[in-house]
XYZ file of C-alpha atoms in Angstrom:
669
model
C -72.677 -42.008 6.691
C -76.045 -43.778 6.455
C -76.244 -47.336 7.783
C -78.426 -50.277 6.629
C -81.612 -50.809 8.589
C -80.300 -54.227 9.571
C -77.907 -52.424 11.932
C -74.794 -53.250 9.886
C -71.842 -50.979 10.562
C -70.392 -51.355 7.050
C -70.135 -48.300 4.774
C -72.956 -47.804 2.371
C -72.358 -48.214 -1.345
C -73.297 -44.569 -1.916
C -69.951 -43.016 -0.960
C -69.686 -39.818 -3.016
C -65.865 -39.540 -3.072
C -65.327 -42.012 -5.845
C -61.667 -41.195 -6.067
C -61.241 -42.393 -2.520
C -63.206 -45.562 -3.286
C -61.193 -46.176 -6.414
C -57.999 -45.993 -4.437
C -59.205 -48.673 -2.064
C -60.687 -50.988 -4.652
C -58.157 -52.128 -7.177
C -58.807 -55.693 -8.243
C -61.766 -56.795 -6.090
C -65.044 -56.467 -7.977
C -68.551 -56.592 -6.445
C -70.592 -59.694 -7.155
C -72.081 -59.947 -10.597
C -69.669 -57.307 -11.999
C -66.721 -57.510 -14.319
C -63.530 -55.478 -14.833
C -65.191 -53.840 -17.783
C -67.914 -52.561 -15.448
C -65.283 -51.156 -13.104
C -63.669 -49.259 -15.948
C -67.032 -47.850 -16.981
C -67.768 -46.767 -13.417
C -64.320 -45.082 -13.226
C -64.889 -43.200 -16.454
C -68.319 -42.055 -15.320
C -66.838 -40.858 -12.006
C -64.351 -38.692 -13.880
C -67.264 -37.047 -15.654
C -68.995 -36.027 -12.431
C -69.510 -32.299 -12.264
C -67.038 -30.186 -10.262
C -69.850 -29.284 -7.953
C -69.578 -32.750 -6.448
C -66.105 -31.959 -5.126
C -67.084 -28.562 -3.926
C -68.800 -30.347 -1.050
C -65.457 -31.682 0.245
C -62.446 -29.464 1.240
C -58.884 -30.525 0.242
C -57.430 -32.908 2.758
C -54.088 -34.518 3.478
C -53.499 -37.740 1.595
C -55.935 -36.929 -1.194
C -55.289 -38.888 -4.405
C -53.560 -37.343 -7.376
C -56.707 -36.897 -9.403
C -58.366 -34.866 -6.658
C -55.217 -32.775 -6.081
C -54.918 -31.934 -9.782
C -58.592 -31.010 -9.920
C -58.285 -28.565 -7.052
C -54.943 -27.130 -8.229
C -56.470 -26.216 -11.593
C -59.048 -23.984 -9.946
C -58.424 -20.246 -10.385
C -58.130 -19.465 -6.697
C -55.128 -21.835 -6.475
C -53.663 -21.452 -9.957
C -53.494 -17.632 -10.110
C -51.555 -17.060 -6.820
C -49.153 -19.820 -7.826
C -48.447 -18.220 -11.190
C -48.131 -14.770 -9.620
C -45.545 -16.071 -7.126
C -43.627 -17.846 -9.880
C -43.341 -14.797 -12.131
C -42.618 -12.566 -9.155
C -39.709 -14.862 -8.220
C -38.428 -14.781 -11.804
C -38.641 -10.971 -11.938
C -36.938 -10.550 -8.560
C -34.147 -12.902 -9.586
C -33.589 -11.046 -12.858
C -33.694 -7.698 -11.049
C -31.160 -8.929 -8.490
C -28.850 -10.158 -11.245
C -29.227 -6.845 -13.094
C -28.497 -4.815 -9.958
C -25.456 -6.976 -9.172
C -24.095 -6.556 -12.698
C -24.760 -2.816 -12.556
C -23.006 -2.441 -9.195
C -19.989 -4.384 -10.440
C -19.868 -2.389 -13.668
C -20.290 0.968 -11.965
C -18.149 0.368 -8.881
C -14.591 1.735 -8.904
C -11.817 -0.850 -8.447
C -11.089 -1.883 -4.878
C -8.082 -0.202 -3.325
C -5.000 -2.362 -2.758
C -3.421 -2.994 0.632
C -0.549 -0.693 -0.350
C -3.047 2.145 -0.906
C -5.094 1.751 2.267
C -2.368 1.444 4.875
C 0.651 3.690 5.419
C 4.022 2.079 4.725
C 6.154 1.810 7.872
C 9.924 1.598 7.412
C 11.745 -0.664 9.858
C 15.502 -0.198 10.110
C 16.283 -3.668 11.523
C 19.535 -2.769 13.305
C 17.636 -0.261 15.441
C 14.132 -1.653 15.911
C 14.383 -4.372 18.586
C 17.248 -6.546 19.837
C 16.099 -10.023 20.889
C 19.430 -11.671 21.805
C 21.322 -8.977 23.719
C 24.112 -8.293 21.210
C 23.079 -4.644 20.895
C 21.844 -4.939 17.304
C 18.209 -5.266 16.261
C 17.191 -8.464 14.473
C 14.349 -10.318 12.794
C 13.169 -11.987 15.997
C 13.005 -8.538 17.561
C 10.693 -7.346 14.777
C 8.497 -10.389 15.379
C 8.258 -9.505 19.076
C 6.908 -6.059 18.225
C 4.233 -6.862 15.629
C 1.567 -5.642 18.063
C 2.971 -2.129 17.634
C 1.837 -2.100 14.014
C -1.657 -3.206 15.032
C -1.848 -0.440 17.609
C -1.040 2.070 14.841
C -3.451 0.418 12.373
C -0.549 -0.135 9.954
C -0.491 -3.161 7.621
C 2.447 -2.513 5.252
C 5.960 -2.994 6.645
C 9.099 -2.172 4.655
C 12.206 -3.749 6.184
C 15.608 -2.324 5.211
C 18.249 -4.827 3.992
C 19.021 -7.896 6.061
C 20.963 -9.842 3.386
C 24.330 -11.400 4.170
C 26.728 -8.467 3.958
C 30.128 -7.155 5.122
C 28.112 -4.106 6.320
C 30.316 -1.469 4.691
C 27.034 0.293 3.810
C 24.858 -1.332 6.486
C 23.405 -4.047 4.273
C 23.262 -2.230 0.938
C 26.493 -4.037 -0.015
C 25.149 -7.543 -0.556
C 27.408 -10.582 -0.373
C 24.609 -13.115 -0.891
C 21.176 -12.115 -2.166
C 19.674 -15.428 -1.053
C 20.751 -15.480 2.581
C 20.156 -13.616 5.840
C 23.106 -12.030 7.612
C 23.817 -13.795 10.941
C 23.691 -10.377 12.618
C 19.926 -10.363 11.977
C 19.237 -14.085 12.395
C 18.690 -17.008 10.060
C 16.514 -17.831 7.085
C 14.318 -19.785 9.492
C 13.890 -16.601 11.549
C 12.834 -14.750 8.400
C 10.332 -17.424 7.426
C 8.847 -17.418 10.928
C 8.591 -13.615 10.854
C 6.890 -13.664 7.460
C 4.440 -16.377 8.525
C 3.565 -14.485 11.705
C 3.090 -11.253 9.764
C 0.748 -12.902 7.291
C -1.116 -14.569 10.155
C -1.714 -11.098 11.579
C -2.747 -9.543 8.260
C 0.533 -7.675 7.742
C 2.450 -7.292 4.469
C 6.241 -7.429 4.157
C 8.081 -5.252 1.636
C 11.760 -6.124 1.127
C 14.538 -3.790 0.160
C 16.002 -4.977 -3.155
C 19.340 -3.752 -4.538
C 19.644 -4.463 -8.298
C 22.370 -1.894 -9.091
C 25.360 -3.352 -7.253
C 26.672 -6.066 -4.973
C 29.447 -6.324 -2.414
C 33.007 -6.772 -3.649
C 32.919 -9.992 -1.602
C 30.129 -11.441 -3.717
C 30.999 -14.673 -5.517
C 30.144 -13.055 -8.861
C 32.712 -10.287 -8.378
C 35.493 -12.654 -7.377
C 34.829 -14.745 -10.485
C 34.597 -11.643 -12.683
C 37.905 -10.174 -11.518
C 39.626 -13.484 -12.404
C 37.980 -13.360 -15.850
C 35.917 -16.512 -15.443
C 34.279 -16.918 -18.886
C 30.765 -17.021 -17.405
C 31.217 -14.013 -15.134
C 33.762 -11.853 -16.941
C 31.150 -9.247 -17.944
C 28.998 -9.335 -14.794
C 30.406 -5.943 -13.751
C 31.386 -2.724 -15.542
C 35.114 -2.884 -16.317
C 37.294 -0.442 -18.252
C 40.956 -0.154 -19.158
C 42.941 2.118 -16.875
C 45.830 2.102 -14.460
C 46.281 3.001 -10.827
C 46.653 6.723 -11.585
C 44.756 7.261 -14.832
C 40.993 6.632 -14.507
C 38.699 6.009 -17.515
C 36.825 9.323 -17.082
C 35.773 11.990 -14.579
C 32.751 10.178 -13.151
C 32.267 10.756 -9.414
C 30.549 8.462 -6.890
C 27.670 9.427 -4.627
C 30.029 9.322 -1.664
C 32.660 11.483 -3.382
C 35.837 10.995 -5.417
C 36.220 8.819 -8.491
C 33.657 6.168 -9.399
C 36.493 3.944 -10.595
C 38.795 1.691 -8.590
C 41.756 -0.164 -10.050
C 41.768 -3.923 -9.434
C 45.238 -5.460 -9.487
C 43.953 -8.972 -10.027
C 42.215 -8.142 -13.291
C 44.362 -5.170 -14.269
C 41.353 -2.970 -15.005
C 39.131 -0.479 -13.205
C 35.619 -1.373 -12.079
C 32.768 1.100 -11.740
C 31.118 1.816 -8.400
C 28.610 4.644 -8.136
C 28.585 4.221 -4.374
C 31.401 2.856 -2.154
C 34.377 1.108 -3.735
C 33.148 -1.995 -1.893
C 29.929 -1.813 -3.956
C 30.839 -2.593 -7.590
C 28.105 -1.839 -10.145
C 26.543 -4.812 -11.874
C 26.511 -4.761 -15.679
C 22.768 -4.667 -16.262
C 23.308 -4.626 -20.027
C 24.392 -8.241 -19.734
C 21.332 -10.547 -20.197
C 22.919 -13.106 -17.875
C 23.060 -10.548 -15.067
C 19.444 -9.557 -15.594
C 18.462 -13.229 -15.449
C 20.351 -13.605 -12.168
C 18.459 -10.647 -10.710
C 15.134 -12.009 -11.942
C 15.914 -15.396 -10.393
C 16.528 -13.649 -7.067
C 13.183 -11.858 -7.386
C 11.506 -15.240 -7.928
C 13.387 -16.683 -4.945
C 11.919 -14.177 -2.504
C 8.473 -14.050 -4.104
C 8.208 -17.821 -3.833
C 8.885 -17.456 -0.112
C 5.863 -15.175 0.086
C 7.201 -11.619 0.370
C 4.571 -9.075 -0.626
C 6.661 -6.572 -2.546
C 9.962 -4.858 -3.196
C 11.396 -1.414 -2.726
C 13.818 -1.154 -5.653
C 16.901 0.741 -4.492
C 18.916 3.299 -6.488
C 17.264 2.352 -9.768
C 18.360 5.408 -11.751
C 21.986 4.190 -11.496
C 21.373 0.766 -13.064
C 22.657 1.701 -16.522
C 25.598 3.823 -17.685
C 26.481 5.120 -21.124
C 28.719 2.639 -22.906
C 30.884 5.365 -24.502
C 32.305 6.314 -21.061
C 32.701 9.988 -21.950
C 33.423 12.617 -19.294
C 30.303 14.128 -17.776
C 29.930 17.905 -18.168
C 30.941 20.010 -15.206
C 28.397 22.230 -13.435
C 31.117 24.887 -13.278
C 33.105 24.657 -16.522
C 35.873 26.819 -15.041
C 36.534 24.531 -12.113
C 39.851 22.652 -12.380
C 39.134 18.985 -13.209
C 41.200 17.773 -10.265
C 38.809 19.615 -7.937
C 35.754 17.783 -9.272
C 35.240 15.422 -6.333
C 31.520 15.431 -5.424
C 28.369 14.364 -7.218
C 27.218 18.007 -7.241
C 30.150 19.020 -9.439
C 28.828 17.174 -12.503
C 25.711 16.878 -14.619
C 25.043 13.133 -14.530
C 24.061 12.782 -18.166
C 25.849 9.445 -18.646
C 25.457 7.667 -15.290
C 21.760 8.036 -14.456
C 18.380 7.506 -16.163
C 19.847 6.003 -19.321
C 17.804 4.708 -22.236
C 16.735 1.134 -21.488
C 16.425 1.635 -17.730
C 12.630 1.517 -17.758
C 12.619 -1.542 -19.999
C 14.553 -3.404 -17.301
C 12.189 -2.291 -14.547
C 9.156 -3.251 -16.636
C 10.713 -6.656 -17.149
C 11.059 -7.013 -13.378
C 7.435 -5.977 -13.008
C 6.265 -8.499 -15.589
C 8.055 -11.266 -13.681
C 6.188 -10.277 -10.510
C 2.720 -10.235 -12.081
C 2.022 -14.015 -12.013
C 2.421 -13.933 -8.229
C -0.377 -11.349 -8.002
C -3.071 -13.472 -9.622
C -4.245 -15.086 -6.420
C -6.860 -12.865 -4.712
C -5.396 -10.919 -1.821
C -1.809 -11.699 -2.866
C -0.957 -8.594 -4.861
C 2.814 -8.037 -5.134
C 3.800 -4.411 -4.743
C 6.730 -2.582 -6.344
C 8.043 0.875 -5.429
C 11.143 2.509 -6.909
C 13.665 4.821 -5.265
C 15.114 7.617 -7.349
C 16.207 11.037 -6.143
C 15.714 13.216 -9.208
C 15.516 16.547 -7.365
C 14.253 19.311 -9.690
C 13.855 16.868 -12.610
C 10.509 15.621 -11.373
C 9.478 14.518 -14.870
C 12.131 11.793 -14.667
C 10.627 10.490 -11.450
C 7.166 10.352 -12.997
C 8.412 7.972 -15.679
C 8.622 5.205 -13.064
C 4.816 5.083 -13.005
C 5.003 3.427 -16.424
C 2.604 4.120 -19.260
C -1.125 3.474 -19.784
C -0.142 0.318 -21.665
C 2.902 -0.928 -19.734
C 2.999 -1.279 -15.963
C 6.116 -0.350 -14.008
C 6.201 0.596 -10.309
C 2.999 1.154 -8.371
C 4.564 4.481 -7.526
C 8.054 5.964 -7.259
C 8.923 7.281 -3.822
C 8.110 10.974 -3.460
C 10.918 12.623 -1.475
C 9.969 16.252 -2.000
C 8.407 16.694 1.445
C 11.844 15.910 2.911
C 12.643 19.514 1.977
C 9.891 20.966 4.197
C 12.353 22.146 6.884
C 14.193 24.325 4.352
C 11.446 26.950 4.466
C 8.887 27.216 7.263
C 5.885 28.569 5.387
C 2.520 27.539 4.002
C 3.530 28.615 0.510
C 6.555 26.311 0.584
C 4.454 23.387 1.795
C 1.953 23.947 -1.026
C 4.788 24.226 -3.569
C 6.246 20.844 -2.544
C 2.834 19.159 -2.611
C 1.914 20.679 -5.954
C 5.272 19.705 -7.439
C 4.045 16.119 -7.277
C 0.321 16.551 -7.860
C 0.659 18.753 -10.943
C 3.212 16.451 -12.596
C 1.768 13.057 -11.670
C 0.283 11.182 -14.665
C -3.504 11.203 -14.762
C -5.120 8.440 -12.747
C -1.980 7.470 -10.812
C -1.676 7.122 -7.057
C 0.437 9.645 -5.111
C 2.633 8.984 -2.081
C 4.518 11.028 0.504
C 7.729 10.577 2.512
C 8.828 12.872 5.344
C 11.714 10.817 6.763
C 14.002 7.855 6.124
C 17.306 6.321 7.181
C 19.328 8.806 5.098
C 17.655 12.041 6.203
C 17.449 13.889 9.495
C 14.404 13.253 11.675
C 11.525 15.761 11.574
C 11.969 16.833 15.189
C 15.627 17.676 14.527
C 15.388 19.198 11.056
C 12.085 21.100 11.388
C 11.825 21.351 15.184
C 9.716 19.568 17.797
C 6.844 22.004 17.450
C 6.316 20.978 13.799
C 6.252 17.187 14.275
C 2.474 17.079 14.784
C 1.562 19.353 11.876
C 3.903 17.496 9.480
C 2.400 14.144 10.506
C -1.053 15.675 9.963
C -0.035 16.750 6.478
C 1.387 13.294 5.755
C -1.768 11.447 6.845
C -4.406 13.706 5.266
C -2.922 14.196 1.788
C -4.223 11.862 -0.950
C -2.234 8.682 -1.542
C 0.034 6.462 0.549
C 2.069 7.934 3.422
C 5.415 6.433 4.443
C 6.574 6.665 8.056
C 10.132 6.051 9.239
C 10.297 4.162 12.518
C 10.171 6.476 15.538
C 8.511 9.377 13.733
C 5.183 8.275 15.206
C 6.514 9.226 18.660
C 8.592 12.223 17.587
C 12.090 10.787 18.057
C 15.048 13.114 17.489
C 18.532 12.613 16.076
C 21.201 11.557 18.532
C 24.258 13.724 18.993
C 27.224 11.918 17.511
C 30.235 13.688 16.091
C 31.139 11.314 13.285
C 30.380 12.465 9.742
C 27.757 9.813 9.057
C 24.085 9.192 8.436
C 23.714 7.494 11.817
C 22.145 10.283 13.969
C 18.682 9.330 12.680
C 19.279 5.594 13.191
C 19.349 5.391 16.993
C 17.527 2.533 18.783
C 13.731 2.630 18.886
C 12.400 4.002 22.167
C 9.848 1.502 23.478
C 9.642 2.375 27.174
C 11.457 3.921 30.121
C 13.418 0.770 31.007
C 17.089 0.111 30.346
C 18.103 0.996 26.792
C 14.567 2.293 26.182
C 13.402 -1.322 25.944
C 15.456 -1.867 22.789
C 17.761 -4.365 24.530
C 16.399 -5.846 27.743
C 19.178 -8.438 28.191
C 22.439 -6.492 28.259
C 23.482 -2.876 28.504
C 24.727 -2.787 24.902
C 23.361 -0.808 21.938
C 25.063 -0.385 18.573
C 24.295 3.359 18.751
C 23.506 5.394 21.861
C 19.871 5.698 22.932
C 18.589 9.272 22.843
C 18.641 10.763 26.362
C 14.963 11.808 26.135
C 13.764 8.197 25.970
C 12.044 8.296 29.375
C 9.521 10.850 28.139
C 9.560 10.055 24.413
C 8.615 6.401 24.069
C 5.765 4.169 22.925
C 4.584 3.121 26.380
C 4.249 6.692 27.659
C 2.525 8.028 24.545
C 0.155 5.291 23.414
C -2.700 6.257 25.766
C -1.829 9.891 26.341
C -4.255 12.141 24.487
C -2.315 14.941 22.885
C 0.876 12.894 22.489
C 2.492 12.504 19.080
C 1.652 8.794 18.899
C -1.967 9.275 20.023
C -2.486 11.916 17.352
C -0.737 9.793 14.714
C -3.007 6.872 15.535
C -6.140 9.045 15.436
C -5.239 10.557 12.065
C -4.355 7.213 10.523
C -7.622 5.659 11.747
C -9.552 8.659 10.404
C -7.793 8.360 7.049
C -8.726 4.697 6.674
C -12.276 5.029 7.990
C -13.490 8.064 6.043
C -14.043 7.752 2.290
C -13.156 11.387 1.423
C -9.548 10.687 2.469
C -9.080 7.484 0.472
C -11.414 8.121 -2.476
C -12.176 11.802 -2.511
C -11.041 15.021 -4.111
C -8.045 16.981 -2.869
C -8.434 20.750 -3.291
C -6.194 23.676 -2.410
C -8.047 26.333 -0.419
C -5.398 28.818 0.706
C -1.646 29.229 1.113
C 0.320 32.129 2.530
C 3.426 32.827 4.609
C 2.035 30.741 7.480
C -0.981 28.702 6.413
C -1.454 25.826 4.004
C -5.131 24.904 3.821
C -6.848 22.252 1.723
C -9.936 20.107 1.852
C -10.975 16.525 1.159
C -14.460 15.810 -0.186
C -16.377 13.117 -2.042
C -19.375 13.635 -4.314
C -22.537 12.402 -2.609
C -20.850 12.130 0.798
C -22.316 14.614 3.243
C -19.217 14.993 5.411
C -16.099 16.774 4.169
C -12.850 17.776 5.846
C -10.903 21.022 5.920
C -7.245 21.063 6.978
C -5.696 24.295 8.239
C -1.960 23.818 8.847
C 0.327 26.510 10.236
C 3.888 25.936 9.016
C 4.950 29.480 9.873
C 6.797 30.889 12.837
C 3.913 32.863 14.285
C 0.217 32.608 15.097
C -2.213 33.302 12.286
C -5.890 34.039 11.727
C -7.213 32.579 8.492
C -10.166 34.214 6.734
C -12.065 31.780 4.506
C -15.239 33.846 4.233
C -14.797 33.998 0.457
C -15.155 30.198 0.234
C -18.927 29.983 -0.153
C -18.938 26.183 -0.090
C -17.924 26.215 3.578
C -20.517 26.681 6.334
C -20.224 29.825 8.433
C -19.327 27.907 11.591
C -16.608 25.275 11.631
C -15.963 22.805 14.442
C -12.481 21.399 15.072
C -12.432 17.604 15.045
C -8.764 17.447 16.036
C -5.984 19.910 16.745
C -2.316 19.156 17.311
C -2.944 21.302 20.393
C -5.459 19.012 22.091
C -6.960 21.861 24.146
C -8.512 23.161 20.905
C -10.337 19.915 20.095
C -14.028 20.649 19.638
C -13.525 24.394 19.367
C -15.875 26.288 17.025
C -14.594 29.010 14.681
C -16.296 31.387 12.327
C -14.873 30.714 8.876
C -13.768 34.324 8.739
C -11.457 33.853 11.701
C -9.779 30.442 12.097
C -6.951 30.828 14.604
C -3.841 28.666 14.721
C -0.570 28.886 16.615
C 2.785 28.317 14.934
C 3.166 24.597 14.284
C -0.521 23.871 14.918
C -2.705 21.857 12.575
C -6.491 21.577 12.539
C -8.768 18.917 11.074
C -12.239 20.425 10.689
C -15.209 18.254 9.795
C -18.315 19.837 8.327
C -21.520 18.617 6.689
C -22.781 19.774 3.311
C -23.662 18.386 -0.101
C -22.305 21.521 -1.770
C -19.006 20.550 -3.349
C -15.964 22.773 -3.788
C -14.273 21.085 -6.746
C -16.817 21.765 -9.544
C -16.120 25.504 -9.434
C -12.369 25.160 -8.703
C -11.327 22.453 -11.145
C -7.773 23.787 -11.586
C -7.175 23.567 -7.830
C -8.443 20.017 -7.352
C -7.160 16.509 -8.042
C -8.492 12.979 -7.776
C -6.809 9.732 -8.852
C -10.055 8.075 -9.910
C -13.349 9.884 -9.730
C -16.034 8.195 -7.660
C -19.365 9.180 -6.122
C -21.138 8.006 -3.002
C -24.804 6.984 -2.943
C -25.767 7.929 0.581
C -29.136 6.148 0.640
C -27.613 2.682 0.207
C -24.018 3.428 1.175
C -22.191 2.391 -1.998
C -19.535 3.919 -4.246
C -19.978 4.165 -7.990
C -18.160 5.600 -10.980
C -19.436 8.995 -11.988
């Protein structure tokens, strides 16, 4: 700045940044000037041409007037407006894309759809106290086993207080744990630990009957006014029964009670009297029990023997299968058509009422309460399908599908396809299938079908659409034990954990409630878990593949071929490049499968996994896929050419979805 000639170091009066000067000079006026003059000078400064400011760049601490002047210039205003509208457009686009993704995305799968269901028979799983019987603490000790199998859904067979005439299915107290299995505190600790580890607990629930030691029955037989009609009673005497109805376990369904002087109905053992589900008070009791366990945090129920919950009130004789058979020889359930004791009108109303009571507990995210029903309807598959409910009224998430239990009856690919199609072709549109190959009432796979078929049956179970159910021990290929008694116990032997005493089932004493199978040193979890080619290793691989690959959980299921040996099908998803072909040999001899007529398949096919591990990675021409008896192949191939559009009658999907490969999302299509 210029200085006075006198050598003064003060600023000259000719400072050109008047805004800066105005900020410094507020109330002090130069000599011989007035406030009015200051105002006039300020107004004249505001009228200075913009070119004045062009000589000075913006600087930190500039006054408001200068800042506003610069910000109104085009070179600052235009970029600012562009950024603003760009932000608005991006925000709106993001909102629109989010709404579109939500609207177009298929519903998320539930935990009961993603994971297999694993049935634990508590007496035989793990003994923690050395009494020879498995218990709840034993299950808690072995939760890591479920993680190693990538299983999240655990169904535990009954552990209610019970006289154990039917191993827990005769319930003395629906709100208590039998001391044989532990205490209520043990149950609560088990449940908390399961939830901590991301596991779900499904309880067995028995609404059809109780034990004859239940408080309700003792009050009913003495004609207590509140409980008189809690069970199904009819006039009779010790020799003359009300009708010809026969129990599941044989002989008359009626037992005379001397205390009451009437007969009570029991469709199972005489120690399991049927509850009168037509009585609203009984239904309320059952609903209260459902609330009791749901409030404790259980994740679902397996409803036992539901088709028996109602009986015809007229009590007429049921028609005989063989009309010429003498009535006194009608002693088994197979001798009668059960027109009046199963699947009666009103049954599904009761189950839907149960379901409605469970729904409020499912409102919290991640806390869905699952319901599955058990009903053996044999050739009357349409009756089983009714447990799915209707499009308007929800019932069970699915009824158990027991048809694959009949696989050992006929070792062929055609038979396997027939049993699968029996369910798929009758299942209501949009419903979720499920598959069972073993349980506590049926012989183990290795004993009924043979050891060589364990791997291929597990492969079928884990690659079909829907939820698989595995009975404890089937993941390692356990067999029935050899006991001579006429019972259902051969398939209930202690779980084989390792090669130690009692197969690791009881490490404290040399006691087991049933004998351990003699093959436990070679067939156990410890031996198989890291052994490639073992039953457990293959089970784990297939289950991980099922949960990791979208075509298995979301994709189409299509029949490809079935003959005397081979059952072949594929799993594919629209938009997903990878698809899977299963070639399963259920026959008794080796086979070469020619799929050259299937144009959607590539000419060369590489085996991802074989139940014979030496064939892993092997490449076949599609005209000559070779399998040994009891061998199963999972073949992965890459193509965007889909099979299902040109074979619509051979393909099924629960809910159609497509995959957008570029961004990796699913959408409705």
